[in-house]
Short mmCIF file of N, CA and C in Angstrom, two decimals:
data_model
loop_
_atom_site.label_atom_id
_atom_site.label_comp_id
_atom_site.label_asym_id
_atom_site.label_seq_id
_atom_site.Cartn_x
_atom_site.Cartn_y
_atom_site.Cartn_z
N UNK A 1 -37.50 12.54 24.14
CA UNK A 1 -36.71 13.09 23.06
C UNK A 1 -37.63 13.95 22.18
N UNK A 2 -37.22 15.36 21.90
CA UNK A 2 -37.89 16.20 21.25
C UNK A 2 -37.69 16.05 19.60
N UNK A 3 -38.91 16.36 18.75
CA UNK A 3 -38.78 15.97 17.20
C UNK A 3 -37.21 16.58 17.03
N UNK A 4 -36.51 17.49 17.21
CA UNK A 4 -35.34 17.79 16.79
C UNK A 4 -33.79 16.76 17.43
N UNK A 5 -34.33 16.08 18.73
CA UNK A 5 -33.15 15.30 18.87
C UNK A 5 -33.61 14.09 18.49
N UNK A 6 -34.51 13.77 17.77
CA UNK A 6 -34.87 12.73 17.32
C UNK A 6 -34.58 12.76 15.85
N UNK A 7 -34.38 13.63 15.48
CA UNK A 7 -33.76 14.28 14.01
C UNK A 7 -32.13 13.99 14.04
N UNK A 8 -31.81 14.67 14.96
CA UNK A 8 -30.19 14.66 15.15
C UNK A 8 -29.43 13.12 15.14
N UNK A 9 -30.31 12.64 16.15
CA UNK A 9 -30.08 10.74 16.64
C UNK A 9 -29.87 10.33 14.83
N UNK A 10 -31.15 9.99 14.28
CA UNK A 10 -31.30 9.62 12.42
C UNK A 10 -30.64 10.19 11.92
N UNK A 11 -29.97 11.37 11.93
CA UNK A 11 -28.67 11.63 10.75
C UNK A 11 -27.51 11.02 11.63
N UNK A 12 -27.54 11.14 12.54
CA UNK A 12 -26.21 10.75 13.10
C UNK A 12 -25.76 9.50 12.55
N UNK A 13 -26.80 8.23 12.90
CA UNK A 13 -26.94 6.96 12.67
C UNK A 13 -26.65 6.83 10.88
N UNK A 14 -27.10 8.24 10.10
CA UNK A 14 -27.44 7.89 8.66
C UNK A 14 -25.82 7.70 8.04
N UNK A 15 -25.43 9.06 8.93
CA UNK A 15 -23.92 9.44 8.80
C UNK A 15 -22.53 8.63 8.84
N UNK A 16 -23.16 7.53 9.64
CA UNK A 16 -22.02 6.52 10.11
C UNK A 16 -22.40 5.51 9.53
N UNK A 17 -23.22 5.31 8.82
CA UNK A 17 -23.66 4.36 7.56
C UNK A 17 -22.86 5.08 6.30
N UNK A 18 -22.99 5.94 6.25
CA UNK A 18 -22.45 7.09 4.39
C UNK A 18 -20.70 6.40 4.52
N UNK A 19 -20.49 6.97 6.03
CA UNK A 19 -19.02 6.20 6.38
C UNK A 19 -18.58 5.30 5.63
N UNK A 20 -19.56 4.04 6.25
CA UNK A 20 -19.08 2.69 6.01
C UNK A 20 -19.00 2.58 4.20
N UNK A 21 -20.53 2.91 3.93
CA UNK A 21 -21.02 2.67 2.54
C UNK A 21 -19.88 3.33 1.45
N UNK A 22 -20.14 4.72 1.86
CA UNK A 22 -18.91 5.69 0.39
C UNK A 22 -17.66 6.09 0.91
N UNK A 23 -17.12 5.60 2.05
CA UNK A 23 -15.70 6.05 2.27
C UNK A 23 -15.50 7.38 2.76
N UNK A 24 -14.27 7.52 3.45
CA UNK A 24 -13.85 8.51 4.26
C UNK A 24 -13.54 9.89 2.89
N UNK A 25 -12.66 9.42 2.49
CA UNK A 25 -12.63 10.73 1.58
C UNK A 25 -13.55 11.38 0.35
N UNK A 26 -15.08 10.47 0.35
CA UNK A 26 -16.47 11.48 0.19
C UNK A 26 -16.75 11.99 1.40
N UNK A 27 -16.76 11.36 2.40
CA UNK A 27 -17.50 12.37 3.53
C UNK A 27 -16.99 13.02 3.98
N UNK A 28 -15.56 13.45 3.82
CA UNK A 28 -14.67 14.62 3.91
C UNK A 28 -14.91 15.90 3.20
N UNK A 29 -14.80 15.22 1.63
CA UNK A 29 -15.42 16.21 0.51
C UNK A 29 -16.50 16.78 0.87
N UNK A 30 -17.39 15.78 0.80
CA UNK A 30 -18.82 15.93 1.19
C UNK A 30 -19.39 17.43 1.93
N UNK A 31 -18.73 17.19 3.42
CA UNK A 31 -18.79 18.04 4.86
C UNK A 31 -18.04 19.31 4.22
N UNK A 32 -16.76 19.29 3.41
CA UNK A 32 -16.47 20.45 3.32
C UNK A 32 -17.38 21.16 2.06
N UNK A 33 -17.72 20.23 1.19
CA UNK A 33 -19.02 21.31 0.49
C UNK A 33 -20.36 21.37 1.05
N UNK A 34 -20.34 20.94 2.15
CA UNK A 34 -21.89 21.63 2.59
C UNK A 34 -22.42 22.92 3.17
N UNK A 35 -23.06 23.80 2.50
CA UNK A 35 -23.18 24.62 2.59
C UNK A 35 -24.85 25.18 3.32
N UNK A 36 -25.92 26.41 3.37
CA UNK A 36 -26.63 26.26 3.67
C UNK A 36 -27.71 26.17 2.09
N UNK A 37 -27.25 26.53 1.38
CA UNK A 37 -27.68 26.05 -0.25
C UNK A 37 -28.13 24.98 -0.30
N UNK A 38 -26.96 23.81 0.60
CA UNK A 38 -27.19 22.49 -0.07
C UNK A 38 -27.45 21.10 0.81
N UNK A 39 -27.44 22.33 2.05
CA UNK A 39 -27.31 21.40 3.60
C UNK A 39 -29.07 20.49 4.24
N UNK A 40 -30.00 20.91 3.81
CA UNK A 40 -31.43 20.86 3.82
C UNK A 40 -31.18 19.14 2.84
N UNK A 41 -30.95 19.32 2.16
CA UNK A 41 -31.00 17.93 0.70
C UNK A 41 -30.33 17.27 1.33
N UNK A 42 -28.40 17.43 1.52
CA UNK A 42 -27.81 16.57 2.21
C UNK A 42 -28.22 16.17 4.07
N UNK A 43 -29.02 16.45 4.46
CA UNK A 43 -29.41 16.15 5.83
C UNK A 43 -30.94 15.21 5.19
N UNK A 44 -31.41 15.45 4.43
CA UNK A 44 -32.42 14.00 3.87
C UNK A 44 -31.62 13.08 3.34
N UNK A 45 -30.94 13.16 2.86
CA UNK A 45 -29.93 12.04 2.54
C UNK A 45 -29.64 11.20 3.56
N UNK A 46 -28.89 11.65 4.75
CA UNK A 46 -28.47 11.01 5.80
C UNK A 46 -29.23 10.37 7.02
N UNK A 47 -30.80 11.10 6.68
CA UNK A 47 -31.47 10.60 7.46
C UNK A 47 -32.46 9.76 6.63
N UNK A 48 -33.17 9.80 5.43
CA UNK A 48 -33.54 9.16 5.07
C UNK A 48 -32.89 8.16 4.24
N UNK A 49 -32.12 8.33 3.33
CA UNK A 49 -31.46 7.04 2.46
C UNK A 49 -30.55 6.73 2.72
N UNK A 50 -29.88 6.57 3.81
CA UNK A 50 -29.02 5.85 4.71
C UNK A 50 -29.33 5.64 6.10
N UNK A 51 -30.26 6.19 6.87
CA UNK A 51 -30.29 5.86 8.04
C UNK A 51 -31.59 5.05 8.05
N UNK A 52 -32.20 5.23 7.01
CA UNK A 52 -33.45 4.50 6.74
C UNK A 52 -33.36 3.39 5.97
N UNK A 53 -33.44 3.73 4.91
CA UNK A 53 -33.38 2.68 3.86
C UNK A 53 -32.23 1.72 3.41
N UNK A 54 -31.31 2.38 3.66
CA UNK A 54 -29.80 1.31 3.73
C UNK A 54 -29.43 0.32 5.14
N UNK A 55 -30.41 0.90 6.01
CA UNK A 55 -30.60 0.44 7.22
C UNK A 55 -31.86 -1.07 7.40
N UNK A 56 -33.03 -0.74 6.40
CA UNK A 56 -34.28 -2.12 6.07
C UNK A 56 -33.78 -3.37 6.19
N UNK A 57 -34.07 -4.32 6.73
CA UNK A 57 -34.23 -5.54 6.13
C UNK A 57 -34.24 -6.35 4.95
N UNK A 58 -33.71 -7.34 4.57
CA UNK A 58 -34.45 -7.79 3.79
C UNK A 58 -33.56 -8.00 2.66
N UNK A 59 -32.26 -6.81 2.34
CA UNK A 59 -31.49 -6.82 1.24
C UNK A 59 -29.59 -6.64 2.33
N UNK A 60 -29.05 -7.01 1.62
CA UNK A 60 -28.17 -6.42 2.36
C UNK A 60 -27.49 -5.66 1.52
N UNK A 61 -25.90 -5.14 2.15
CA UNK A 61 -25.47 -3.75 1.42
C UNK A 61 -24.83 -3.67 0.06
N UNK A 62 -24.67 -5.31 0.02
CA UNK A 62 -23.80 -5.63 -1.04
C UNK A 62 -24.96 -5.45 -2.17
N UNK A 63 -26.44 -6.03 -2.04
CA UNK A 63 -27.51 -6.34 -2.86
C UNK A 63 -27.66 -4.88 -3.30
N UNK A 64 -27.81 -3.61 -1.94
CA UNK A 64 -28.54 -2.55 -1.91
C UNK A 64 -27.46 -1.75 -3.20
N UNK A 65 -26.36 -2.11 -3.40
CA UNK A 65 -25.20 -1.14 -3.90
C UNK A 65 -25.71 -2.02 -5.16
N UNK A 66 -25.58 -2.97 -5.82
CA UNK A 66 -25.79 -3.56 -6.69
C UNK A 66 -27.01 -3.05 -7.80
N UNK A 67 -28.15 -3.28 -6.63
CA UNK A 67 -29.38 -2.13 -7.27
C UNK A 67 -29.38 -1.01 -7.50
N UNK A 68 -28.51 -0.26 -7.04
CA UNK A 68 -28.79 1.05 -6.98
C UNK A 68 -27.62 1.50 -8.20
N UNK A 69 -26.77 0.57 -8.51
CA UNK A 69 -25.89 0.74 -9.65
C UNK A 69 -26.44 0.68 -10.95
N UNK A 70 -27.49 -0.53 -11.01
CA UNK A 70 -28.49 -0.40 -11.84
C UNK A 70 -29.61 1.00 -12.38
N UNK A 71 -30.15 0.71 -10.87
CA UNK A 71 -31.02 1.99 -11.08
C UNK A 71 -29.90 3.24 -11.90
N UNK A 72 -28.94 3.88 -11.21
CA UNK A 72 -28.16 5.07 -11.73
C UNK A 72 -28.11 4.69 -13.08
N UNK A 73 -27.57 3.67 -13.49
CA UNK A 73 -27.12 3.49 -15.43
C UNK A 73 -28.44 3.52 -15.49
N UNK A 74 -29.79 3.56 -15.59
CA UNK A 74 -31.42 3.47 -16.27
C UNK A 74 -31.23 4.77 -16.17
N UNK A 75 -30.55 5.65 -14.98
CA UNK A 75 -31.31 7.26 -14.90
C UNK A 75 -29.90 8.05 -15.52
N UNK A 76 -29.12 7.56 -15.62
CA UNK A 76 -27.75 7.92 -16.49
C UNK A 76 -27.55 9.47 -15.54
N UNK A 77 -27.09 8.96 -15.03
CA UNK A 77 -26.43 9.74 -13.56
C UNK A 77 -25.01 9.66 -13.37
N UNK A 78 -24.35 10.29 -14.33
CA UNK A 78 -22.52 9.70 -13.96
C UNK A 78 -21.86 10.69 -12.94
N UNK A 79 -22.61 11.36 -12.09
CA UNK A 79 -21.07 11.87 -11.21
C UNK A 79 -22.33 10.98 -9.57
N UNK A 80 -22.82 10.26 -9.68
CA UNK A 80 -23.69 9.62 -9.07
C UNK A 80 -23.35 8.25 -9.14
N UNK A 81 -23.27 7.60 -10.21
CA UNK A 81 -22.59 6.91 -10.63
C UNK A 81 -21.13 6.05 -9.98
N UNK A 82 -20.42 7.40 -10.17
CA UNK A 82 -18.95 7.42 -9.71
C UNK A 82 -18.95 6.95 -8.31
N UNK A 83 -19.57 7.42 -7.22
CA UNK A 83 -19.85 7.64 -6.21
C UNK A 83 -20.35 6.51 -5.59
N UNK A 84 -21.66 5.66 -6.53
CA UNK A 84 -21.75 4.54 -5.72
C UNK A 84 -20.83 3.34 -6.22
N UNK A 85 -19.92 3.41 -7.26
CA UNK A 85 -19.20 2.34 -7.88
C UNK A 85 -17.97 2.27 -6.86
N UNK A 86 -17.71 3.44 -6.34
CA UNK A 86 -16.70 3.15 -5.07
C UNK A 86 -17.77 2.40 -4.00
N UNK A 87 -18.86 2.73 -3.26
CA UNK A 87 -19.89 2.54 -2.60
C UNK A 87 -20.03 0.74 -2.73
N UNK A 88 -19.61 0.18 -3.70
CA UNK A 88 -20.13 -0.96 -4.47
C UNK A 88 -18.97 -1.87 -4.10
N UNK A 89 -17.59 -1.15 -4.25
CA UNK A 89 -16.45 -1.79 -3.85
C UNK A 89 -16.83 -2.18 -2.44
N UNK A 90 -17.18 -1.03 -1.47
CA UNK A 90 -17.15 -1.00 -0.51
C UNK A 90 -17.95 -1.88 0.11
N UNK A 91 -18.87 -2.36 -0.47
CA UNK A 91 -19.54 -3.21 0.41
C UNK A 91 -19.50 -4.61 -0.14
N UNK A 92 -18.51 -5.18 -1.15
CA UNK A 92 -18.00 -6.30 -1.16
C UNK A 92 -18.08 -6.43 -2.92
N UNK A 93 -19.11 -5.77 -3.76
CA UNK A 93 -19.22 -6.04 -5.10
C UNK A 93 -17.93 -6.54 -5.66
N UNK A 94 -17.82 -7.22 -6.64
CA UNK A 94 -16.69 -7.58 -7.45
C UNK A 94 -16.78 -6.69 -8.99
N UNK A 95 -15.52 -6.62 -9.28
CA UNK A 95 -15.46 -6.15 -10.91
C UNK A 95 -16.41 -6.47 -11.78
N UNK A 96 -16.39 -8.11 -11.96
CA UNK A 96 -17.76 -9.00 -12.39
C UNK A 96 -18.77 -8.98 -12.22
N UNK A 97 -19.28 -8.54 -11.05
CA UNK A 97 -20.65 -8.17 -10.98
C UNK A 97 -21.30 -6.90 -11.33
N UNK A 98 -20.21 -5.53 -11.19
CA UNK A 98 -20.63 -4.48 -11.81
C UNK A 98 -20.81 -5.04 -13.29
N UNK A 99 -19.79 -5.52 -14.13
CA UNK A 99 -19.67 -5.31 -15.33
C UNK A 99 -21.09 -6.04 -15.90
N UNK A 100 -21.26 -7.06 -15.10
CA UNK A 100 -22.12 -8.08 -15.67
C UNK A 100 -23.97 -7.10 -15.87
N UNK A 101 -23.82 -6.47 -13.98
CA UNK A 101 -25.13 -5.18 -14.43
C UNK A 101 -25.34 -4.70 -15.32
N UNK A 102 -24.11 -3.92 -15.51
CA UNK A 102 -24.38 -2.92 -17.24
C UNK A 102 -24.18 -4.05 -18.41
N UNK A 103 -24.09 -5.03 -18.20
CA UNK A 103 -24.41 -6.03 -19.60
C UNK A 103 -25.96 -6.05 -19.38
N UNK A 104 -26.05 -6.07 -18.24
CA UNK A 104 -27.71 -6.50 -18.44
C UNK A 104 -28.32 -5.81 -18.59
N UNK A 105 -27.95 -4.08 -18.71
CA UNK A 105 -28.95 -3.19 -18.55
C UNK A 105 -29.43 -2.77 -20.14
N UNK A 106 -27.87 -3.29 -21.03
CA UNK A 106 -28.28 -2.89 -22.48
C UNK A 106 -29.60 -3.40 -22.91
N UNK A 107 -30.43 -4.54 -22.45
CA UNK A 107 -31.63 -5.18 -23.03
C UNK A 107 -32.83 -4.25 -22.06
N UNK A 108 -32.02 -3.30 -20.93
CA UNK A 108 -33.66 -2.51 -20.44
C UNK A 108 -33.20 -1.43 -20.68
N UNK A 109 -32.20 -0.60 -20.70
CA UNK A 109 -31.47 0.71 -20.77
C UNK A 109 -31.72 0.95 -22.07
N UNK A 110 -30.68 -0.20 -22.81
CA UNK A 110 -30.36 0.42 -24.19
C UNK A 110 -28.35 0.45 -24.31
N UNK A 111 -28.12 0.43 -25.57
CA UNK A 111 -26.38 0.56 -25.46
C UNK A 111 -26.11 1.47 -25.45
N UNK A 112 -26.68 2.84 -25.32
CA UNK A 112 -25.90 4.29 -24.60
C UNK A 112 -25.58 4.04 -23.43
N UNK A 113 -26.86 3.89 -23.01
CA UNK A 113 -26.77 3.64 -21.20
C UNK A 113 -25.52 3.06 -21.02
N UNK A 114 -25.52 1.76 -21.20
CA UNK A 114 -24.85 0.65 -21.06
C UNK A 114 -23.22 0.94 -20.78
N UNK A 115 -22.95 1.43 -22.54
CA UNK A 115 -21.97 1.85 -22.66
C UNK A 115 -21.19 2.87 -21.97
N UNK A 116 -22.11 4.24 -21.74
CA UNK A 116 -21.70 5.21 -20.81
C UNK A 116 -20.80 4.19 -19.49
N UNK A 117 -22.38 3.43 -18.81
CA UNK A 117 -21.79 3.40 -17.33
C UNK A 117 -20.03 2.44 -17.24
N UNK A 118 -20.44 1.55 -18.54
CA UNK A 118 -19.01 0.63 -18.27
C UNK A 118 -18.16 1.64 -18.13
N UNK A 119 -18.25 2.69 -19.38
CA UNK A 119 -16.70 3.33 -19.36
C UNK A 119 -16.67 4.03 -18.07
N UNK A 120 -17.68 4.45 -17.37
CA UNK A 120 -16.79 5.27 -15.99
C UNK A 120 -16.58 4.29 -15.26
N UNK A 121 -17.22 2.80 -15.11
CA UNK A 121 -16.99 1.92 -14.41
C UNK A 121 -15.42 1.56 -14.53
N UNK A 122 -15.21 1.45 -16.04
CA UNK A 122 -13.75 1.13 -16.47
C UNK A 122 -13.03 2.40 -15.36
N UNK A 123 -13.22 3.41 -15.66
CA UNK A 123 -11.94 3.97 -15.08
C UNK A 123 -11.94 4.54 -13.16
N UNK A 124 -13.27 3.93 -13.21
CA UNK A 124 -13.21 3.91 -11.52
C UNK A 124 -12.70 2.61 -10.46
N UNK A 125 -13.03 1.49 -10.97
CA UNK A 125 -12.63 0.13 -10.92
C UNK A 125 -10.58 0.52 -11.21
N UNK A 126 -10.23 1.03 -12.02
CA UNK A 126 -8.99 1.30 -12.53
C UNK A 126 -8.35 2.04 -11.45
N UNK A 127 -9.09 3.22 -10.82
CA UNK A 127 -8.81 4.14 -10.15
C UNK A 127 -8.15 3.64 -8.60
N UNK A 128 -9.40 2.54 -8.24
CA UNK A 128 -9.57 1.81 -7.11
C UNK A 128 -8.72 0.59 -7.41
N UNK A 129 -8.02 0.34 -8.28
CA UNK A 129 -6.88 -1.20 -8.36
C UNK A 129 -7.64 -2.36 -8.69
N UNK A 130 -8.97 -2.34 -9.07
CA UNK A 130 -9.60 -3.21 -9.25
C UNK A 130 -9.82 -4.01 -10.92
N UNK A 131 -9.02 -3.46 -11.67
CA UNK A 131 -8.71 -4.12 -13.11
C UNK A 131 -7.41 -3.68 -13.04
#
């Protein structure tokens, strides 16, 4: 296998992880905004932070979505945000456990942070039938 179908194989694999993880109608969106602008970034994505790292040992997807919900409210990332809080459903999170994150983040974040992420949490959780 040449470095380029060995490239192809890892997004492929990354791709059918994004699937499972963020749902059919991001990777619809997704594919139809990819462009050659933006196609270089989204092909590290798929091969590295999903075909790699969502792929490790050690945590599973429910843990990996959990952290990474965290991490986003510390880096106050809301259309990122949005994205893995569906991501979060998807791999089993409960209402309670998001909410309980951003309680915890006000003592490392701060109550902007905090506050921001509940409210998109509020209306994505809302969006998805989940309050």
């Amino acid at each position: 296998m040449d470095q380029q179908e060995a490239h192809d194989a890892l997004r492929a694999e990354g791709r059918a992880v994004m699937w499972e993880v963020l749902g059919k109608a991001y990777m619809e969106k997704r594919d139809a905004g990819t462009n050659p602008f933006n196609a270089a970034v989204r092909r590290l994505s798929e091969e590295f932070a999903y075909a790699t790292l969502w792929q490790r040992p050690g945590l599973d997807r429910r843990e990996r979505s959990l952290i990474t919900l965290a991490m986003i409210c510390a880096l106050n990332r809301p259309h990122e945000l949005r994205i893995h809080l569906v991501a979060a459903l998807n791999n089993g999170c409960t209402a309670e456990e998001i909410s309980e994150i951003f309680t915890q983040s006000v003592a490392y974040c701060g109550f902007p942070a905090a506050i921001d992420t509940l409210r998109l949490a509020e209306d994505v959780l809302r969006e998805q039938g989940k309050l």
